[in-house]
mmCIF file with all atom_site columns, C-alpha atoms and ligand atoms in Angstrom:
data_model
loop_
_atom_site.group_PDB
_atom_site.id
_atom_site.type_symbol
_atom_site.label_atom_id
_atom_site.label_alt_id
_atom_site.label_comp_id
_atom_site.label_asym_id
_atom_site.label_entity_id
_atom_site.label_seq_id
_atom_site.pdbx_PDB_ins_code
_atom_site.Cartn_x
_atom_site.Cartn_y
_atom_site.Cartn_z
_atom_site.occupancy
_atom_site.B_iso_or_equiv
_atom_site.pdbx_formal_charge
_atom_site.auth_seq_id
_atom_site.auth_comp_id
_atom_site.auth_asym_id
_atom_site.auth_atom_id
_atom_site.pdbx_PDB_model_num
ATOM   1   C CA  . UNK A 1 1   ? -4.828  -2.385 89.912  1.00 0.00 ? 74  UNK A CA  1
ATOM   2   C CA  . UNK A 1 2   ? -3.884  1.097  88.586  1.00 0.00 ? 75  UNK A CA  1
ATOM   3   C CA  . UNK A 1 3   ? -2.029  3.435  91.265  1.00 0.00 ? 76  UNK A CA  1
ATOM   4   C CA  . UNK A 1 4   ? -1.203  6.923  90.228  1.00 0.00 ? 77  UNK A CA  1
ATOM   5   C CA  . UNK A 1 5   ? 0.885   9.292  92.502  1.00 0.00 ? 78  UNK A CA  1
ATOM   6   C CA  . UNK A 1 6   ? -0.172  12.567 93.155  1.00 0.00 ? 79  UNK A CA  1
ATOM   7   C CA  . UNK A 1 7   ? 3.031   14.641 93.932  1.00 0.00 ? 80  UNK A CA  1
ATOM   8   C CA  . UNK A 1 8   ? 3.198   18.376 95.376  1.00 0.00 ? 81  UNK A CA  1
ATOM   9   C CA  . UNK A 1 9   ? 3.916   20.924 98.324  1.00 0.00 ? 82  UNK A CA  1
ATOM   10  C CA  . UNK A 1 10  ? 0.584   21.115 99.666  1.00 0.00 ? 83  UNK A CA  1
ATOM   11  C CA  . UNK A 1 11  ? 1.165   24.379 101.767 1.00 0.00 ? 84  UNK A CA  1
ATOM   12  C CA  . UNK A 1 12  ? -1.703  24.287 102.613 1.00 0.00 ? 85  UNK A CA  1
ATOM   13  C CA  . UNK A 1 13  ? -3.853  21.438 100.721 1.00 0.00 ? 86  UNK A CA  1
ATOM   14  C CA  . UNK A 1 14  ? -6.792  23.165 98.838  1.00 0.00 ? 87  UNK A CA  1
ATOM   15  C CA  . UNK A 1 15  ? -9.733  22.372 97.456  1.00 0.00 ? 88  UNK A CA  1
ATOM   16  C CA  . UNK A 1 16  ? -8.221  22.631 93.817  1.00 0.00 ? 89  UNK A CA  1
ATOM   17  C CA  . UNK A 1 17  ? -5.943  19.715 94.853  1.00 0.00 ? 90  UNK A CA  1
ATOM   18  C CA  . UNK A 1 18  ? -9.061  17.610 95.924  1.00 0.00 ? 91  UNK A CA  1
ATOM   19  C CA  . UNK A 1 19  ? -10.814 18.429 92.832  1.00 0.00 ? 92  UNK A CA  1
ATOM   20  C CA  . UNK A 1 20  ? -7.704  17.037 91.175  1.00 0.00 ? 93  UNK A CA  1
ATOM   21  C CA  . UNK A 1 21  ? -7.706  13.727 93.584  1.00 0.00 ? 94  UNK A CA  1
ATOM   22  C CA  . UNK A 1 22  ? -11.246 13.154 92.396  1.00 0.00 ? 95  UNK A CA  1
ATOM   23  C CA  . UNK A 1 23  ? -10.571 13.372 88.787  1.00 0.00 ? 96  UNK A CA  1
ATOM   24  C CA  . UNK A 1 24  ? -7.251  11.133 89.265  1.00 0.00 ? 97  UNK A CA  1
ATOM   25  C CA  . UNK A 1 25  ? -9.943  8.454  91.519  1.00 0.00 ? 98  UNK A CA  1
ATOM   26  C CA  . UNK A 1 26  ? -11.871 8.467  88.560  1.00 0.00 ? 99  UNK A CA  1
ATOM   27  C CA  . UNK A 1 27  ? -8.839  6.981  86.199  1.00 0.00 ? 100 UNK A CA  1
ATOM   28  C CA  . UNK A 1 28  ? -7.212  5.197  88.258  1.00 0.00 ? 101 UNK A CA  1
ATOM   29  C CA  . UNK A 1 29  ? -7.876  2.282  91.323  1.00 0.00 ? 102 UNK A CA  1
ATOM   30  C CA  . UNK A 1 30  ? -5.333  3.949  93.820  1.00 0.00 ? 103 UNK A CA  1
ATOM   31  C CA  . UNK A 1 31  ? -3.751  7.575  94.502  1.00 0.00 ? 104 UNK A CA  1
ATOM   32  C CA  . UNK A 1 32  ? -0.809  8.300  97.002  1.00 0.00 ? 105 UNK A CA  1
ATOM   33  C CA  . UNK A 1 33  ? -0.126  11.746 97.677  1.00 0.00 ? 106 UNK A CA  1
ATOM   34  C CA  . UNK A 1 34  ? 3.442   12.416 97.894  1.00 0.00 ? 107 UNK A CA  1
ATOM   35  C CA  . UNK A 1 35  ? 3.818   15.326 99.735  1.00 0.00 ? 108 UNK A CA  1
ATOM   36  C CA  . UNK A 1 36  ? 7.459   16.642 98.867  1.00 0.00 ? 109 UNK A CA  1
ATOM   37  C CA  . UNK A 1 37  ? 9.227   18.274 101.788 1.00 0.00 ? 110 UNK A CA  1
ATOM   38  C CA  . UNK A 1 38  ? 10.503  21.278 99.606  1.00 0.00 ? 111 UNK A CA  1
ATOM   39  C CA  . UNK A 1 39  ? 12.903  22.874 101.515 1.00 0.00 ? 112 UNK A CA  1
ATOM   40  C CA  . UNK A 1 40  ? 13.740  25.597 98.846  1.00 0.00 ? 113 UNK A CA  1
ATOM   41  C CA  . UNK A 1 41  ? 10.558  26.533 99.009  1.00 0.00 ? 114 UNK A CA  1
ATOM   42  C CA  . UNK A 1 42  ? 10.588  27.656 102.293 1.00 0.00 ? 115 UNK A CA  1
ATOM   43  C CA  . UNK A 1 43  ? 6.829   26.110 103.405 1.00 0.00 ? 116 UNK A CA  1
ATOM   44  C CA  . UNK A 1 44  ? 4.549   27.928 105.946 1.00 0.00 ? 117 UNK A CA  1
ATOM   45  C CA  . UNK A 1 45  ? 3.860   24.099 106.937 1.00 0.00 ? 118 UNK A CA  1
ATOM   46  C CA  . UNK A 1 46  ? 6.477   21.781 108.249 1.00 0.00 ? 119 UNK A CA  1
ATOM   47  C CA  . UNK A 1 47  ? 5.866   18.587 106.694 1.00 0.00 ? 120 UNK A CA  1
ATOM   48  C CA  . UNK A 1 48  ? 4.189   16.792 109.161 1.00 0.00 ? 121 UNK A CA  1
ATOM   49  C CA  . UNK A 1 49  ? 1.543   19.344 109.258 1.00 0.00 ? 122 UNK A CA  1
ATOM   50  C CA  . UNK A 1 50  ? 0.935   19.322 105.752 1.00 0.00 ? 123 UNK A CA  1
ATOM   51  C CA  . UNK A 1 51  ? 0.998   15.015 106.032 1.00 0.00 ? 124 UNK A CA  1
ATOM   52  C CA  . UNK A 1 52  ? -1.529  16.163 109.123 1.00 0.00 ? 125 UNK A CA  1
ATOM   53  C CA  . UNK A 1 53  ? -3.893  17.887 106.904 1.00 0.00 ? 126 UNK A CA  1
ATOM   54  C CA  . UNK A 1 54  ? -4.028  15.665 104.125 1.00 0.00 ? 127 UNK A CA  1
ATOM   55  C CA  . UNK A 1 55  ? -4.857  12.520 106.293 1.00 0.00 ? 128 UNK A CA  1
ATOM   56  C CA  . UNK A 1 56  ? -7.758  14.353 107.679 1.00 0.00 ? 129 UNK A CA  1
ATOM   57  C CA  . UNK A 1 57  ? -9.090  15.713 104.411 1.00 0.00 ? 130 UNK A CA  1
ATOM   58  C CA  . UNK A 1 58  ? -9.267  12.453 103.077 1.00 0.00 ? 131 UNK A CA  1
ATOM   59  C CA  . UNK A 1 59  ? -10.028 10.196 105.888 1.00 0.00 ? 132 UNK A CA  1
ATOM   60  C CA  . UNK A 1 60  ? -12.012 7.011  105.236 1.00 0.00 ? 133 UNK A CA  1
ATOM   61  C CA  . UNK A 1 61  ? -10.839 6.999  101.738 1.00 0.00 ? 134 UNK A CA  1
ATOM   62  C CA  . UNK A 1 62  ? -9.401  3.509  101.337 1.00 0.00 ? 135 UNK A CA  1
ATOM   63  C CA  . UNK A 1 63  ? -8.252  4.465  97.492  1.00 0.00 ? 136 UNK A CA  1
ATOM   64  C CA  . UNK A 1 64  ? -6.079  7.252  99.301  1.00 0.00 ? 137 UNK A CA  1
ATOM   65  C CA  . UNK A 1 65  ? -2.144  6.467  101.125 1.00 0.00 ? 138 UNK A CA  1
ATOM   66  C CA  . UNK A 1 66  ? -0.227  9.418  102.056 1.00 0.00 ? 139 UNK A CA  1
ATOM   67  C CA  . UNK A 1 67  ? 3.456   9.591  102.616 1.00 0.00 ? 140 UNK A CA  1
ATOM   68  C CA  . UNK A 1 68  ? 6.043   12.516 102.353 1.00 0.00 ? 141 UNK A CA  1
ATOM   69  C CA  . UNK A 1 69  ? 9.299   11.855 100.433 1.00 0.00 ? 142 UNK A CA  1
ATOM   70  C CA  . UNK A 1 70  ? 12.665  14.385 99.645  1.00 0.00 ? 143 UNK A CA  1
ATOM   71  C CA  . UNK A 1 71  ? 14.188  11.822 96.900  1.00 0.00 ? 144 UNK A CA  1
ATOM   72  C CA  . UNK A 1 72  ? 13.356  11.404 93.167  1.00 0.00 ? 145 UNK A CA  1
ATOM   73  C CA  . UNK A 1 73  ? 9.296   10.707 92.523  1.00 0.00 ? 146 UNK A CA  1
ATOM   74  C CA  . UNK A 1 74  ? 10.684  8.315  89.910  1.00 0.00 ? 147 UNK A CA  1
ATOM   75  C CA  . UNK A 1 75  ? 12.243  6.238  92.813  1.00 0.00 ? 148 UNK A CA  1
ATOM   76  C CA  . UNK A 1 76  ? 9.038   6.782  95.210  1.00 0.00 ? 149 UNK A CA  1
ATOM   77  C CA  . UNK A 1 77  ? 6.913   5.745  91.746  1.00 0.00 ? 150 UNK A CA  1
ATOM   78  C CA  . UNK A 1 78  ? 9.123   2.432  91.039  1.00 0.00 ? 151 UNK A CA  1
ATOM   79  C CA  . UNK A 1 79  ? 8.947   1.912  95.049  1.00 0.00 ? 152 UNK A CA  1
ATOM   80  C CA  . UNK A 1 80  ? 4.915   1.519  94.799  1.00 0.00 ? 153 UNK A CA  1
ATOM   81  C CA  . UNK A 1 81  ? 4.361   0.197  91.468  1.00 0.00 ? 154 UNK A CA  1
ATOM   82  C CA  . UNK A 1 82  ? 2.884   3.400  90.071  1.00 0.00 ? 155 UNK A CA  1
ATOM   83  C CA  . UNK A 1 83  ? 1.650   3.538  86.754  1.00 0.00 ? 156 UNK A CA  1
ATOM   84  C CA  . UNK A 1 84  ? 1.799   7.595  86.057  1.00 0.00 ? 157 UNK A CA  1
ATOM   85  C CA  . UNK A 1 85  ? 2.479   10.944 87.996  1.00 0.00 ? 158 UNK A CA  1
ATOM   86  C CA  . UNK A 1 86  ? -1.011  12.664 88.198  1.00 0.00 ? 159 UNK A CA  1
ATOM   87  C CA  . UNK A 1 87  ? -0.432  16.702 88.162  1.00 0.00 ? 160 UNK A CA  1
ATOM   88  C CA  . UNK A 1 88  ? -3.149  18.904 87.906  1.00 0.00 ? 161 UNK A CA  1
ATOM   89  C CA  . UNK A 1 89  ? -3.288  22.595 85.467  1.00 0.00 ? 162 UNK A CA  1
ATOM   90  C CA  . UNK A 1 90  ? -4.565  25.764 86.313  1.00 0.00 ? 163 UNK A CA  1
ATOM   91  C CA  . UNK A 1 91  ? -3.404  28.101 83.118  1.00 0.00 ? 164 UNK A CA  1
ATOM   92  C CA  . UNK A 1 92  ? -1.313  27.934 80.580  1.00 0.00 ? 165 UNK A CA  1
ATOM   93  C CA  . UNK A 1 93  ? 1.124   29.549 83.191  1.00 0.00 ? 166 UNK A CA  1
ATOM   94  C CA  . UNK A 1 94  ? 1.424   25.769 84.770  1.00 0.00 ? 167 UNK A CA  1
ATOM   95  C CA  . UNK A 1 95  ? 2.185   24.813 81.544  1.00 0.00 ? 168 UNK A CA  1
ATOM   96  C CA  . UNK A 1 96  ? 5.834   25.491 80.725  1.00 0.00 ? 169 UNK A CA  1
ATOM   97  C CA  . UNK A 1 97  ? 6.880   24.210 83.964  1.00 0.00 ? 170 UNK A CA  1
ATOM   98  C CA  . UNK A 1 98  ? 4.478   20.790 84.192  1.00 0.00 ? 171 UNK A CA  1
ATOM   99  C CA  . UNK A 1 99  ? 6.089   20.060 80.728  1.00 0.00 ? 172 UNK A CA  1
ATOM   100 C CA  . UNK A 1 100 ? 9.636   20.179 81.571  1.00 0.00 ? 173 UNK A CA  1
ATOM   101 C CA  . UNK A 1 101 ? 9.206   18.351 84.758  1.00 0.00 ? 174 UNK A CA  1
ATOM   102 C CA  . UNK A 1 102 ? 6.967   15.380 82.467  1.00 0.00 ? 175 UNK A CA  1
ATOM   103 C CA  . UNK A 1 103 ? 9.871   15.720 80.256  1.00 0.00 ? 176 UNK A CA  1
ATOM   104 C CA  . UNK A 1 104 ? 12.433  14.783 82.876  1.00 0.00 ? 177 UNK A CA  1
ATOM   105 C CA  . UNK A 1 105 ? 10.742  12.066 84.640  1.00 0.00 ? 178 UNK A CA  1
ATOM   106 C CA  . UNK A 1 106 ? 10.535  10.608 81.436  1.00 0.00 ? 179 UNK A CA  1
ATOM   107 C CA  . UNK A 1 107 ? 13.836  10.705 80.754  1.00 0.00 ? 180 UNK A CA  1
ATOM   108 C CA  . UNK A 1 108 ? 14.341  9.163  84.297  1.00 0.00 ? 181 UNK A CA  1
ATOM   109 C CA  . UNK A 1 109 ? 11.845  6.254  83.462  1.00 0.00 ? 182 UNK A CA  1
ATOM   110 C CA  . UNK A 1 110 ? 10.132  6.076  80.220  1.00 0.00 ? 183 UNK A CA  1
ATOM   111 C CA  . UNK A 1 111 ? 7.374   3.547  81.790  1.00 0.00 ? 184 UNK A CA  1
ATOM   112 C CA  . UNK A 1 112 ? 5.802   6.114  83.565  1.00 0.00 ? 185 UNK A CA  1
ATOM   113 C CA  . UNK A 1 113 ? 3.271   8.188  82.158  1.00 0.00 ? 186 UNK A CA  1
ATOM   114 C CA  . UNK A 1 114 ? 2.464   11.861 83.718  1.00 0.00 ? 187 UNK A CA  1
ATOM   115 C CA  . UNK A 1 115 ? -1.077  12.541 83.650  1.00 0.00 ? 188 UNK A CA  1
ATOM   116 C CA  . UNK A 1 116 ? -2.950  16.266 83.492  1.00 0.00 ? 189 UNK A CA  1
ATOM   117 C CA  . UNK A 1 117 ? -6.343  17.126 84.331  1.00 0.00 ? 190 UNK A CA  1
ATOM   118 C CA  . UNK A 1 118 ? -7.796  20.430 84.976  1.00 0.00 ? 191 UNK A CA  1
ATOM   119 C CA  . UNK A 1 119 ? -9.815  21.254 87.785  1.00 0.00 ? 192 UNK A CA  1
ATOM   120 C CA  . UNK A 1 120 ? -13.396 22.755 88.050  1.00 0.00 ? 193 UNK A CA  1
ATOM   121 C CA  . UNK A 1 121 ? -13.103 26.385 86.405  1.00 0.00 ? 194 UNK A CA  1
ATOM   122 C CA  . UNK A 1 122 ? -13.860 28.204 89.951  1.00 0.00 ? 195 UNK A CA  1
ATOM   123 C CA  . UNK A 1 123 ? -10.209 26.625 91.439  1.00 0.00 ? 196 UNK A CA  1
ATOM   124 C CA  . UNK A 1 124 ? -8.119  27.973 88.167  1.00 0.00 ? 197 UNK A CA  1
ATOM   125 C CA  . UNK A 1 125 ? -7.156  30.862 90.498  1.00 0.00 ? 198 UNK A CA  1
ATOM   126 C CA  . UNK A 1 126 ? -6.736  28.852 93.472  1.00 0.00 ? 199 UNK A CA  1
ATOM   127 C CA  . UNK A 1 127 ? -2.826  28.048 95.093  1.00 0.00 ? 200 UNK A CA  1
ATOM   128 C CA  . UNK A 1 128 ? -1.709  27.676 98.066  1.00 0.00 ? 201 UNK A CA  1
ATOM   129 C CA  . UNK A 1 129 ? 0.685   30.528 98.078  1.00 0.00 ? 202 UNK A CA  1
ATOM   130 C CA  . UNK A 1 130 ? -2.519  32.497 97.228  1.00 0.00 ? 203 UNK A CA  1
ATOM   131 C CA  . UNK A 1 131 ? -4.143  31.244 99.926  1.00 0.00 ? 204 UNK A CA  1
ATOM   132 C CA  . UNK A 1 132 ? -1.126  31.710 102.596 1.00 0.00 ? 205 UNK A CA  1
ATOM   133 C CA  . UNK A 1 133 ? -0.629  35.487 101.557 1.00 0.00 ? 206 UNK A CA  1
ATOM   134 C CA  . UNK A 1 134 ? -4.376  36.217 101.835 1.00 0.00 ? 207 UNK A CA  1
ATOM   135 C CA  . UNK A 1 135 ? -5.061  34.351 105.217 1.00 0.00 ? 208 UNK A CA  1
ATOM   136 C CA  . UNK A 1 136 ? -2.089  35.860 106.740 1.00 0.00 ? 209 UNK A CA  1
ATOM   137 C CA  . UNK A 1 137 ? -3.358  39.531 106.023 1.00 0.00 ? 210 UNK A CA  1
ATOM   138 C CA  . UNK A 1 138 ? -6.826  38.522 106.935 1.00 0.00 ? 211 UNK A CA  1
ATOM   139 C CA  . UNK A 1 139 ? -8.453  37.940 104.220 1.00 0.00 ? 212 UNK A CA  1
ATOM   140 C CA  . UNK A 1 140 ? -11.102 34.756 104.407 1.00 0.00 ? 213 UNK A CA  1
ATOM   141 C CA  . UNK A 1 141 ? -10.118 31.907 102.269 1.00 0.00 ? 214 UNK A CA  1
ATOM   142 C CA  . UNK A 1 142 ? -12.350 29.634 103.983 1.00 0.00 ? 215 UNK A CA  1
ATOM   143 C CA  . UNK A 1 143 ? -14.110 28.635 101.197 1.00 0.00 ? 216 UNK A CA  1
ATOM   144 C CA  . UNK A 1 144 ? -11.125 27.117 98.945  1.00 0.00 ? 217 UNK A CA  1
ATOM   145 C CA  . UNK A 1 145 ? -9.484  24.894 101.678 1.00 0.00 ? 218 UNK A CA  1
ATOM   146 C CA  . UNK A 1 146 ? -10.647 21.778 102.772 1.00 0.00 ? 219 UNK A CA  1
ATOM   147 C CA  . UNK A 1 147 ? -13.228 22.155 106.326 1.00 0.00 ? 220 UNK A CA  1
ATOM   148 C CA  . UNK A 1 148 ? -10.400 20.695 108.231 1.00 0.00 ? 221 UNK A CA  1
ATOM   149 C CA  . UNK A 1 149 ? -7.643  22.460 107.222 1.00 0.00 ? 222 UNK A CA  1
ATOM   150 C CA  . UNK A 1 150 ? -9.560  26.395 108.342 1.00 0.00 ? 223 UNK A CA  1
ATOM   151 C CA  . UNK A 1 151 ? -8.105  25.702 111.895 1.00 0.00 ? 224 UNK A CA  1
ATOM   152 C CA  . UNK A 1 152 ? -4.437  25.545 110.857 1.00 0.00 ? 225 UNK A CA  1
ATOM   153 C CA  . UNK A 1 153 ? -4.994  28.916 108.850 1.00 0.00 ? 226 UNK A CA  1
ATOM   154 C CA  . UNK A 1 154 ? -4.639  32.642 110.595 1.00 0.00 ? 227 UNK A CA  1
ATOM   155 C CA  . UNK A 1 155 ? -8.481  33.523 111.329 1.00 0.00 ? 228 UNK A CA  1
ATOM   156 C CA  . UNK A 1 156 ? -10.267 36.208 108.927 1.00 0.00 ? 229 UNK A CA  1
ATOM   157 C CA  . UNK A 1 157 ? -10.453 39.404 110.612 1.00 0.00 ? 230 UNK A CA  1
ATOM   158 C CA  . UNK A 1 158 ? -14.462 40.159 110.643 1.00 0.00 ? 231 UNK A CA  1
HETATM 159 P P1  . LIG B 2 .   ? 4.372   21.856 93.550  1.00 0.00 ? 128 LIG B P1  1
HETATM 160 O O1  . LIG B 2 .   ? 5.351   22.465 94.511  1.00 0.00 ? 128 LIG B O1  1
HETATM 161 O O2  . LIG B 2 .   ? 4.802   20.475 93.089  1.00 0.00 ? 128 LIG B O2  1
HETATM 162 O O3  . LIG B 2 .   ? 3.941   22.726 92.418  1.00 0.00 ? 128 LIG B O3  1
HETATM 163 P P2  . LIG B 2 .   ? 1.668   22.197 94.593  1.00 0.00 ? 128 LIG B P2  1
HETATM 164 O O4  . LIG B 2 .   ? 1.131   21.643 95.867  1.00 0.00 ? 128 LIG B O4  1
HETATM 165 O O5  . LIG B 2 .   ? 1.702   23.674 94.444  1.00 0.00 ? 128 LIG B O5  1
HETATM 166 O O6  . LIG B 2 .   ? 3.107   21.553 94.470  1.00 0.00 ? 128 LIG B O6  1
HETATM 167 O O7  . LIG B 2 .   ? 0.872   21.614 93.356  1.00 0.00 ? 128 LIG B O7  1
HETATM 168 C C1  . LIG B 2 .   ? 0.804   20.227 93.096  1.00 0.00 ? 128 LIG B C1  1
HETATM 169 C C2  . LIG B 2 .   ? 0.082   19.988 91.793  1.00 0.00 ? 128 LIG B C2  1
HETATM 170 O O8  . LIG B 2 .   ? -1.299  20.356 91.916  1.00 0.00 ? 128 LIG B O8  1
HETATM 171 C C3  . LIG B 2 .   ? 0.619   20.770 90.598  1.00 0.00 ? 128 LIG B C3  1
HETATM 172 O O9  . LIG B 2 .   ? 0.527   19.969 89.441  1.00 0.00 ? 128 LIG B O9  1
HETATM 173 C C4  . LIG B 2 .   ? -0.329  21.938 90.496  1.00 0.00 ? 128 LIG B C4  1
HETATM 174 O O10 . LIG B 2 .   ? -0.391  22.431 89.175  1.00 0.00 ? 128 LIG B O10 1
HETATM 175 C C5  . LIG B 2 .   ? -1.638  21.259 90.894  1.00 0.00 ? 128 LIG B C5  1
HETATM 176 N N1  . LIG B 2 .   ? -2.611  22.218 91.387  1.00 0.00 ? 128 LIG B N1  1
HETATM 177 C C6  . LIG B 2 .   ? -2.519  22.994 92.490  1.00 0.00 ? 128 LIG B C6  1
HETATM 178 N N2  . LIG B 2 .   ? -3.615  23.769 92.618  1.00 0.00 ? 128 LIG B N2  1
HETATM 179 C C7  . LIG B 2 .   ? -4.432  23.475 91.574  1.00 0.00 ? 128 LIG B C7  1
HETATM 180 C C8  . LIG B 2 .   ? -5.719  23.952 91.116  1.00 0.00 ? 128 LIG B C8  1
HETATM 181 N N3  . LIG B 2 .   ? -6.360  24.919 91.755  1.00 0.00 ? 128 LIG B N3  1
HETATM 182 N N4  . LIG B 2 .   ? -6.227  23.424 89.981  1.00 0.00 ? 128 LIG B N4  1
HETATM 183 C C9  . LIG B 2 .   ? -5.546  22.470 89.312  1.00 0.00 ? 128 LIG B C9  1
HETATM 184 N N5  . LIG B 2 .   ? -4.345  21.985 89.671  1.00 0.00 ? 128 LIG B N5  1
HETATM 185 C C10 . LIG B 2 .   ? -3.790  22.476 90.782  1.00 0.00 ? 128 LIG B C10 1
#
């Protein structure tokens, strides 16, 4: 039984972190998503909202936990007897970043393996600080966030 966990801000979830949750269900038996509380990042979403709209996008899906943590994801890794840290890259921009933070948690525990994939080409442009500027001038993301998470999102001006 292979668990990876998926850790990020998920302000808001979008569909290029479900496209990344399928890939990681196809490698592995199990995925938590550890949603971080990242106070230094100053979310739109307090955490239990973002915990809120992860259930729902993914619920029914037994392979699926979710939890929120604020300590090491080495620790919350060893906790659950994860095998590797699943991220997911956009462009080469992710890059620099995703490799020192690979390089740390290895140095933290060598056992665990971080994991890339890339998602489908049409969510390489797709965050979710680019969708919480554009919703909150108006502008209709609707189409890269998960059904349920539209209702937690300022409405497009028409
Ligand atoms: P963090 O604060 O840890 O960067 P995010 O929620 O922004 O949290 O992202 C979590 C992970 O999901 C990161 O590895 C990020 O690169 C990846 N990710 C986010 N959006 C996409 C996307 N559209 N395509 C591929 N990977 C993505």
């Amino acid at each position: 039984m292979k668990t990876a966990i998926y850790p990020g801000t998920f302000d808001p979830i979008t569909l290029g972190h479900v496209d990344v949750v399928q890939r990681g269900l196809k490698l592995f038996d199990s995925i938590i998503i550890a949603i971080a509380d990242s106070p230094k990042k100053d979310p739109m979403f307090d955490v239990q909202t973002r915990l809120d709209m992860v259930n729902a996008t993914f619920a029914g899906e037994s392979r699926i936990q979710v939890l929120n943590f604020d300590g090491l994801l080495v620790n919350l890794a060893q906790a659950h007897g994860a095998a590797a840290i699943l991220r997911g890259l956009r462009a080469a921009s992710d890059f620099e970043y995703e490799f020192q933070l690979a390089a740390m948690n290895r140095k933290l525990d060598a056992d665990i393996e971080s994991v890339f994939v890339m998602a489908r080409e049409e969510y390489t442009f797709v965050s979710s600080s680019f969708i919480r500027e554009i919703s909150s001038m108006g502008g209709d993301v609707d189409a890269l966030v998960p059904q349920v998470v539209r209702p937690y999102l300022p409405q497009a001006k028409d």
